[in-house]
Tab-separated table of C-alpha atoms in Angstrom:
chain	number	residue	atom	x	y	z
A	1	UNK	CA	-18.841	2.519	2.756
A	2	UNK	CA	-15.779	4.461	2.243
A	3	UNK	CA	-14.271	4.806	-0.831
A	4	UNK	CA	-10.527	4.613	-1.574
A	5	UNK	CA	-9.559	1.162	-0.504
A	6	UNK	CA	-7.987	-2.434	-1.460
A	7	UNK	CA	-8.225	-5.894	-0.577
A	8	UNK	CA	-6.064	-7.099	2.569
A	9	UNK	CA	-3.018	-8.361	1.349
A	10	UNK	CA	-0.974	-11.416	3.710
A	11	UNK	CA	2.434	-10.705	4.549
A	12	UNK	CA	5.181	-13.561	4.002
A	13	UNK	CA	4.411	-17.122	2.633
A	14	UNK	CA	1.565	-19.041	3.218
A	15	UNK	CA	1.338	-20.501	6.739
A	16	UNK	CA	1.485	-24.536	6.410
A	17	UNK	CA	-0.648	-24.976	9.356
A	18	UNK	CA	-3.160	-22.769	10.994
A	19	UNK	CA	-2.124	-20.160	13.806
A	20	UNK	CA	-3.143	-20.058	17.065
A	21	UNK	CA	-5.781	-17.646	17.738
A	22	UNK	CA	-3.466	-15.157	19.534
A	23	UNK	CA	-1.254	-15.136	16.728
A	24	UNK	CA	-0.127	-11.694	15.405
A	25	UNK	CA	-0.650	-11.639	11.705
A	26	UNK	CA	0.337	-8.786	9.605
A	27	UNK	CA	-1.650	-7.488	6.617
A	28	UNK	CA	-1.114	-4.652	4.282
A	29	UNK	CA	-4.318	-2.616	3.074
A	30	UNK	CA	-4.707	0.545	1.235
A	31	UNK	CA	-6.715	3.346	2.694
A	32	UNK	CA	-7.784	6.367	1.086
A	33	UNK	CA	-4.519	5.449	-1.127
A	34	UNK	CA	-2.467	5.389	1.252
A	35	UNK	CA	-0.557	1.786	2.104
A	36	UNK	CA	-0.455	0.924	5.555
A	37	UNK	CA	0.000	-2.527	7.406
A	38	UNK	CA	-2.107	-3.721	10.367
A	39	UNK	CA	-0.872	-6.236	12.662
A	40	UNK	CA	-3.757	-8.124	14.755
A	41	UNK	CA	-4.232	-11.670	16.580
A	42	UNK	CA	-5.865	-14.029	13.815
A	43	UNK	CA	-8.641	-14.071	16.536
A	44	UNK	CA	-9.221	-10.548	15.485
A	45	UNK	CA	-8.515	-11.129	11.807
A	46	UNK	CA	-11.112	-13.799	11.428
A	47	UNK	CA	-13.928	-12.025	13.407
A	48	UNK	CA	-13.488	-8.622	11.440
A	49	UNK	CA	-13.652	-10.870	8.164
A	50	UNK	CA	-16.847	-12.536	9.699
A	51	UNK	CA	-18.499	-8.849	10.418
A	52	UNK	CA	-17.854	-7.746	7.047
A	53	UNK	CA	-19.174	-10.599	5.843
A	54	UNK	CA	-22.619	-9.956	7.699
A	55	UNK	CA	-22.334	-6.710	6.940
A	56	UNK	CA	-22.208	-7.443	2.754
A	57	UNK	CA	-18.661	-5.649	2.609
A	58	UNK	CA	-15.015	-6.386	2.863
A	59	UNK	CA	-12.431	-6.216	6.191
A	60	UNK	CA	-10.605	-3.928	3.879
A	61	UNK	CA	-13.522	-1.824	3.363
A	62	UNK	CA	-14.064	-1.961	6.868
A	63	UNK	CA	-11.222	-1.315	8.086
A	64	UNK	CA	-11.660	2.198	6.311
A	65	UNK	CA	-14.479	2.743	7.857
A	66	UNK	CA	-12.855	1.820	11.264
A	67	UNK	CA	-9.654	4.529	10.086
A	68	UNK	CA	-12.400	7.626	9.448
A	69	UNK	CA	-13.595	7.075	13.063
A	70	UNK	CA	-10.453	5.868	15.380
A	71	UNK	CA	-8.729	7.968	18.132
A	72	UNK	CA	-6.230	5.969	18.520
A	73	UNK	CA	-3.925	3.497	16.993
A	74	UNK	CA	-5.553	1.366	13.864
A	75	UNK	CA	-4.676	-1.932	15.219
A	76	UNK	CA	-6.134	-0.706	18.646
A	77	UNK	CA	-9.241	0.596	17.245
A	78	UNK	CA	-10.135	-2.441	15.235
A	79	UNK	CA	-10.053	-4.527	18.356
A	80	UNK	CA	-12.304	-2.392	19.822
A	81	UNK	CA	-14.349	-2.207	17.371
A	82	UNK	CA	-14.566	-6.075	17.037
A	83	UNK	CA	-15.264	-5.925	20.800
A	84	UNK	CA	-17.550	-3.399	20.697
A	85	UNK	CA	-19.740	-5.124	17.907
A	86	UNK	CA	-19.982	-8.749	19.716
A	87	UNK	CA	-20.726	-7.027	22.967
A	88	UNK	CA	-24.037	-5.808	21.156
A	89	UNK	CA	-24.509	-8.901	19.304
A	90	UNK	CA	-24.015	-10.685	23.164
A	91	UNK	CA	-26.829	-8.163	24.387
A	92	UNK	CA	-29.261	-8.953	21.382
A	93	UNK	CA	-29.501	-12.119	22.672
């Protein structure tokens, strides 16, 4: 797990009824001490939060993880990631 992060924070107020899943949401996180915000559908969002979860860690910590290895954008490589990780889960079956 890499070190250096912080909890996902929500941008604006809190939503009075739930988003569609292709909903960007922005969230702020700190990696490596660095701020940066990361703008994803809540589909995306809520299965990155479910991975960590399985994983015993947090989508902050995650996303770190995610940062050390991307090539590309962050927002694009957590969606692959995501993908990536259910496609394997799909072929466990």
């Amino acid at each position: 797990m890499t070190e250096g992060y912080a909890p996902l924070q929500d941008q604006g107020l809190a939503e009075a009824r739930p988003l569609a899943p292709g909903t960007l949401k922005k969230r702020s996180v700190v990696i490596a001490g660095h701020p940066t915000s990361v703008s994803l559908e809540v589909a995306f969002w809520e299965a990155l939060k479910e991975i960590a979860r399985s994983q015993g860690t947090s989508a902050a910590a995650l996303i770190a993880d995610i940062d050390e290895e991307r090539t590309s954008n962050l927002s694009s490589a957590i969606r692959v990631f995501v993908l990536e990780h259910l496609r394997r889960a799909a072929v466990k079956q």
